[in-house]
Short mmCIF file of N, CA and C in Angstrom, two decimals:
data_model
loop_
_atom_site.label_atom_id
_atom_site.label_comp_id
_atom_site.label_asym_id
_atom_site.label_seq_id
_atom_site.Cartn_x
_atom_site.Cartn_y
_atom_site.Cartn_z
N UNK A 178 52.58 138.38 46.28
CA UNK A 178 52.86 139.49 45.34
C UNK A 178 52.24 140.58 46.22
N UNK A 179 53.21 141.63 46.59
CA UNK A 179 52.45 142.77 46.88
C UNK A 179 51.98 143.97 45.79
N UNK A 180 50.78 144.40 45.63
CA UNK A 180 50.44 144.76 44.34
C UNK A 180 50.70 145.96 44.47
N UNK A 181 51.12 146.73 45.61
CA UNK A 181 51.90 148.30 45.34
C UNK A 181 52.96 147.80 44.39
N UNK A 182 54.17 146.84 44.75
CA UNK A 182 55.39 146.74 44.09
C UNK A 182 54.80 146.73 42.76
N UNK A 183 53.96 145.89 41.99
CA UNK A 183 53.39 145.57 41.25
C UNK A 183 53.02 146.83 40.37
N UNK A 184 52.37 147.67 41.08
CA UNK A 184 52.06 148.71 40.43
C UNK A 184 53.02 150.05 40.43
N UNK A 185 53.88 149.98 41.19
CA UNK A 185 55.06 151.13 41.27
C UNK A 185 55.95 150.29 39.67
N UNK A 186 56.28 148.72 39.61
CA UNK A 186 56.47 148.47 38.27
C UNK A 186 55.92 148.76 37.07
N UNK A 187 54.58 149.51 37.12
CA UNK A 187 53.74 149.53 35.95
C UNK A 187 54.11 150.96 35.32
N UNK A 188 54.48 150.85 33.89
CA UNK A 188 54.77 152.09 33.18
C UNK A 188 53.58 152.19 32.13
N UNK A 189 52.79 153.34 31.96
CA UNK A 189 51.54 153.21 31.14
C UNK A 189 52.31 154.74 30.42
N UNK A 190 52.05 154.65 29.12
CA UNK A 190 51.77 156.20 28.05
C UNK A 190 50.76 156.68 27.96
N UNK A 191 50.94 158.04 27.84
CA UNK A 191 49.87 159.01 27.69
C UNK A 191 48.63 158.56 27.45
N UNK A 192 48.41 157.59 26.34
CA UNK A 192 46.72 156.81 25.52
C UNK A 192 46.54 155.78 26.61
N UNK A 193 47.90 155.23 26.96
CA UNK A 193 46.93 154.21 28.05
C UNK A 193 46.53 154.79 29.31
N UNK A 194 47.23 155.96 29.89
CA UNK A 194 46.85 156.65 31.02
C UNK A 194 45.23 157.34 30.92
N UNK A 195 45.13 157.41 30.15
CA UNK A 195 44.29 158.32 29.21
C UNK A 195 42.81 157.12 29.45
N UNK A 196 43.25 156.10 28.99
CA UNK A 196 42.05 155.30 28.47
C UNK A 196 41.74 154.79 30.06
N UNK A 197 42.75 154.89 30.70
CA UNK A 197 42.35 153.80 32.01
C UNK A 197 41.53 154.82 32.99
N UNK A 198 41.76 155.87 33.11
CA UNK A 198 40.87 157.06 33.71
C UNK A 198 40.32 157.44 33.00
N UNK A 199 39.92 157.20 31.78
CA UNK A 199 38.65 157.62 31.14
C UNK A 199 38.49 159.46 31.43
N UNK A 200 40.03 159.82 30.93
CA UNK A 200 40.17 161.26 31.10
C UNK A 200 40.72 161.82 29.36
N UNK A 201 40.22 162.73 29.19
CA UNK A 201 40.82 163.38 28.00
C UNK A 201 42.56 163.54 27.50
N UNK A 202 43.48 163.44 26.59
CA UNK A 202 44.62 163.71 26.80
C UNK A 202 44.96 165.16 26.68
N UNK A 203 43.96 166.11 26.55
CA UNK A 203 44.34 167.31 26.88
C UNK A 203 44.23 167.74 28.67
N UNK A 204 43.18 166.65 28.97
CA UNK A 204 43.20 166.93 30.44
C UNK A 204 44.44 166.51 31.36
N UNK A 205 44.68 165.28 30.82
CA UNK A 205 45.96 164.82 31.53
C UNK A 205 47.23 165.75 31.09
N UNK A 206 47.37 166.34 29.89
CA UNK A 206 48.67 167.17 29.71
C UNK A 206 48.63 168.26 30.84
N UNK A 207 47.20 168.85 30.94
CA UNK A 207 47.26 170.14 31.95
C UNK A 207 47.62 169.37 33.04
N UNK A 208 46.84 168.48 33.94
CA UNK A 208 47.40 167.92 34.85
C UNK A 208 48.72 167.93 35.02
N UNK A 209 49.44 167.67 34.00
CA UNK A 209 51.15 167.53 33.87
C UNK A 209 51.72 168.82 34.16
N UNK A 210 51.20 169.98 33.29
CA UNK A 210 51.47 171.59 33.48
C UNK A 210 51.53 171.91 35.34
N UNK A 211 49.82 171.28 35.77
CA UNK A 211 49.92 172.02 36.93
C UNK A 211 50.94 171.16 38.08
N UNK A 212 51.43 170.35 37.82
CA UNK A 212 52.44 169.36 38.49
C UNK A 212 51.56 168.39 39.04
N UNK A 213 50.17 168.00 38.91
CA UNK A 213 49.25 166.69 39.44
C UNK A 213 49.86 165.81 39.12
N UNK A 214 50.65 165.61 38.02
CA UNK A 214 51.68 164.15 37.57
C UNK A 214 52.79 164.47 37.40
N UNK A 215 53.25 163.65 37.77
CA UNK A 215 54.98 164.35 37.27
C UNK A 215 55.20 162.74 36.26
N UNK A 216 55.64 162.45 34.66
CA UNK A 216 55.52 161.61 33.73
C UNK A 216 57.31 161.79 34.00
N UNK A 217 57.66 160.27 33.37
CA UNK A 217 59.13 160.28 33.12
C UNK A 217 59.20 160.50 31.78
N UNK A 218 59.89 161.19 31.10
CA UNK A 218 59.90 161.28 29.43
C UNK A 218 60.29 162.84 29.50
N UNK A 219 60.81 163.36 28.24
CA UNK A 219 60.70 164.55 28.35
C UNK A 219 59.49 164.97 27.42
N UNK A 220 58.94 164.56 26.44
CA UNK A 220 57.80 165.14 25.44
C UNK A 220 56.77 164.24 26.06
N UNK A 221 55.39 164.50 25.66
CA UNK A 221 54.06 163.57 25.72
C UNK A 221 54.00 162.39 25.02
N UNK A 222 54.93 162.10 24.23
CA UNK A 222 55.04 160.96 23.51
C UNK A 222 55.94 159.78 23.91
N UNK A 223 56.93 160.54 24.75
CA UNK A 223 58.23 159.71 25.61
C UNK A 223 57.24 159.74 26.85
N UNK A 224 56.68 159.92 27.53
CA UNK A 224 56.09 159.96 28.89
C UNK A 224 55.43 158.52 29.05
N UNK A 225 55.94 158.57 30.51
CA UNK A 225 55.69 156.96 30.84
C UNK A 225 55.28 157.21 32.33
N UNK A 226 54.03 156.55 32.87
CA UNK A 226 53.41 156.79 33.82
C UNK A 226 53.27 155.57 34.73
N UNK A 227 53.67 155.71 36.08
CA UNK A 227 54.05 154.58 36.83
C UNK A 227 52.71 154.59 37.75
N UNK A 228 53.05 153.73 38.36
CA UNK A 228 51.64 153.32 39.33
C UNK A 228 51.06 154.41 40.39
N UNK A 229 52.32 155.20 40.85
CA UNK A 229 51.70 156.21 42.09
C UNK A 229 51.19 157.00 40.89
N UNK A 230 51.65 157.29 39.57
CA UNK A 230 50.57 158.36 38.95
C UNK A 230 49.42 157.68 38.21
N UNK A 231 49.55 156.83 38.17
CA UNK A 231 47.87 156.08 38.17
C UNK A 231 47.23 156.44 38.91
N UNK A 232 47.57 156.12 40.04
CA UNK A 232 46.54 156.54 41.44
C UNK A 232 46.31 157.84 41.64
N UNK A 233 46.95 158.98 41.16
CA UNK A 233 46.66 160.26 41.51
C UNK A 233 46.07 160.62 40.62
N UNK A 234 46.50 160.10 39.06
CA UNK A 234 45.19 160.24 37.58
C UNK A 234 43.99 160.05 38.22
N UNK A 235 44.06 158.71 38.76
CA UNK A 235 42.20 158.19 38.60
C UNK A 235 41.66 159.20 40.12
N UNK A 236 42.42 159.69 41.14
CA UNK A 236 41.66 160.64 41.95
C UNK A 236 41.54 162.07 41.39
N UNK A 237 42.59 162.54 40.18
CA UNK A 237 42.26 163.91 39.83
C UNK A 237 41.12 164.23 38.56
N UNK A 238 40.88 162.44 38.18
CA UNK A 238 39.78 162.50 37.17
C UNK A 238 38.43 162.36 37.99
N UNK A 239 38.66 161.39 39.17
CA UNK A 239 37.17 161.65 40.59
C UNK A 239 36.90 163.01 40.72
N UNK A 240 38.25 163.74 40.80
CA UNK A 240 37.87 165.11 41.44
C UNK A 240 37.25 166.31 40.92
N UNK A 241 37.73 166.00 39.20
CA UNK A 241 37.47 167.11 38.02
C UNK A 241 35.87 166.79 37.41
N UNK A 242 35.47 165.57 37.58
CA UNK A 242 34.28 164.75 37.45
C UNK A 242 33.31 164.86 38.63
N UNK A 243 33.71 164.48 39.68
CA UNK A 243 33.02 164.74 40.58
C UNK A 243 32.75 166.00 41.49
N UNK A 244 33.25 166.08 41.65
CA UNK A 244 33.55 167.89 42.42
C UNK A 244 33.32 169.39 41.45
N UNK A 245 33.93 169.08 39.60
CA UNK A 245 34.14 169.73 38.83
C UNK A 245 34.93 170.60 39.30
N UNK A 246 36.05 170.30 39.83
CA UNK A 246 37.04 170.99 40.21
C UNK A 246 38.13 171.11 38.54
N UNK A 247 38.72 172.64 38.53
CA UNK A 247 39.70 172.78 37.71
C UNK A 247 40.91 172.39 37.87
N UNK A 248 41.82 172.23 36.77
CA UNK A 248 43.34 171.62 37.31
C UNK A 248 43.87 172.62 38.21
N UNK A 249 43.79 173.66 38.61
CA UNK A 249 44.68 173.96 39.83
C UNK A 249 43.88 173.67 40.85
N UNK A 250 42.63 173.50 40.90
CA UNK A 250 42.03 173.15 42.27
C UNK A 250 42.34 171.46 42.38
N UNK A 251 42.75 170.71 41.44
CA UNK A 251 43.03 169.65 41.34
C UNK A 251 44.22 169.38 42.21
N UNK A 252 45.23 170.52 41.71
CA UNK A 252 46.28 170.47 42.42
C UNK A 252 46.53 170.46 43.81
N UNK A 253 45.76 171.70 44.10
CA UNK A 253 45.49 171.98 45.42
C UNK A 253 45.16 171.07 46.12
N UNK A 254 43.90 170.46 45.57
CA UNK A 254 43.10 169.00 46.80
C UNK A 254 44.11 168.00 46.87
N UNK A 255 44.68 167.75 45.85
CA UNK A 255 45.89 166.65 45.73
C UNK A 255 47.24 167.07 47.01
N UNK A 256 47.44 168.36 46.77
CA UNK A 256 48.53 168.63 47.80
C UNK A 256 48.10 168.72 49.32
N UNK A 257 46.74 168.97 49.48
CA UNK A 257 46.34 169.14 51.01
C UNK A 257 46.66 167.25 51.21
N UNK A 258 45.90 166.68 50.38
CA UNK A 258 45.70 165.47 50.59
C UNK A 258 47.01 164.95 51.08
N UNK A 259 47.92 165.10 50.40
CA UNK A 259 49.18 164.62 50.61
C UNK A 259 49.83 164.97 51.75
N UNK A 260 49.76 166.47 52.56
CA UNK A 260 49.99 167.04 53.66
C UNK A 260 49.54 166.03 54.62
N UNK A 261 47.94 166.05 54.55
CA UNK A 261 47.26 165.05 55.66
C UNK A 261 47.43 163.60 55.76
N UNK A 262 48.36 162.87 54.77
CA UNK A 262 48.74 161.68 54.73
C UNK A 262 49.90 161.71 55.16
N UNK A 263 50.86 162.76 54.78
CA UNK A 263 52.29 162.98 55.95
C UNK A 263 51.80 163.02 57.69
N UNK A 264 51.03 163.84 57.64
CA UNK A 264 50.92 164.22 58.95
C UNK A 264 50.65 163.07 59.50
N UNK A 265 49.37 162.00 59.25
CA UNK A 265 48.87 161.14 59.67
C UNK A 265 50.21 160.20 59.83
N UNK A 266 50.98 160.30 59.29
CA UNK A 266 52.28 158.75 59.10
C UNK A 266 53.31 159.34 59.90
N UNK A 267 53.19 160.64 60.26
CA UNK A 267 54.06 161.19 61.54
C UNK A 267 53.49 160.79 62.44
N UNK A 268 52.29 160.84 62.56
CA UNK A 268 51.64 160.61 63.92
C UNK A 268 51.68 159.48 64.30
N UNK A 269 51.84 158.07 63.77
CA UNK A 269 51.75 156.95 63.80
C UNK A 269 53.29 156.57 63.90
N UNK A 270 54.42 157.27 63.75
CA UNK A 270 55.37 157.23 63.73
C UNK A 270 56.11 157.66 65.62
N UNK A 271 55.30 158.27 65.83
CA UNK A 271 55.52 159.02 67.06
C UNK A 271 54.47 158.47 68.50
N UNK A 272 53.42 157.35 67.66
CA UNK A 272 52.41 156.38 68.35
C UNK A 272 51.44 157.61 68.86
N UNK A 273 50.93 158.09 67.91
CA UNK A 273 49.78 159.06 68.31
C UNK A 273 48.87 158.52 67.39
N UNK A 274 47.58 158.66 67.62
CA UNK A 274 46.46 157.79 66.88
C UNK A 274 45.55 159.08 66.39
#
């Protein structure tokens, strides 16, 4: 079975995401405000995070710890990384390397 499919079916609560990423709850809330993470649900106690959010949260935690980026810096870095991946995908579709 494809692990990406399993990850997409994953739904973590705020507390579970914090535990897995070793990030304080307040930090995750700030990432949500900055647009780094987009949970399902209206309020923090209802939030559910998918496998894609888990990958982003782990990367955000790493950028925060290793590079000492603040939340807006993490948001910018992840947006730029997303743009790079989109461009790479576009190049692959057009047969370039």
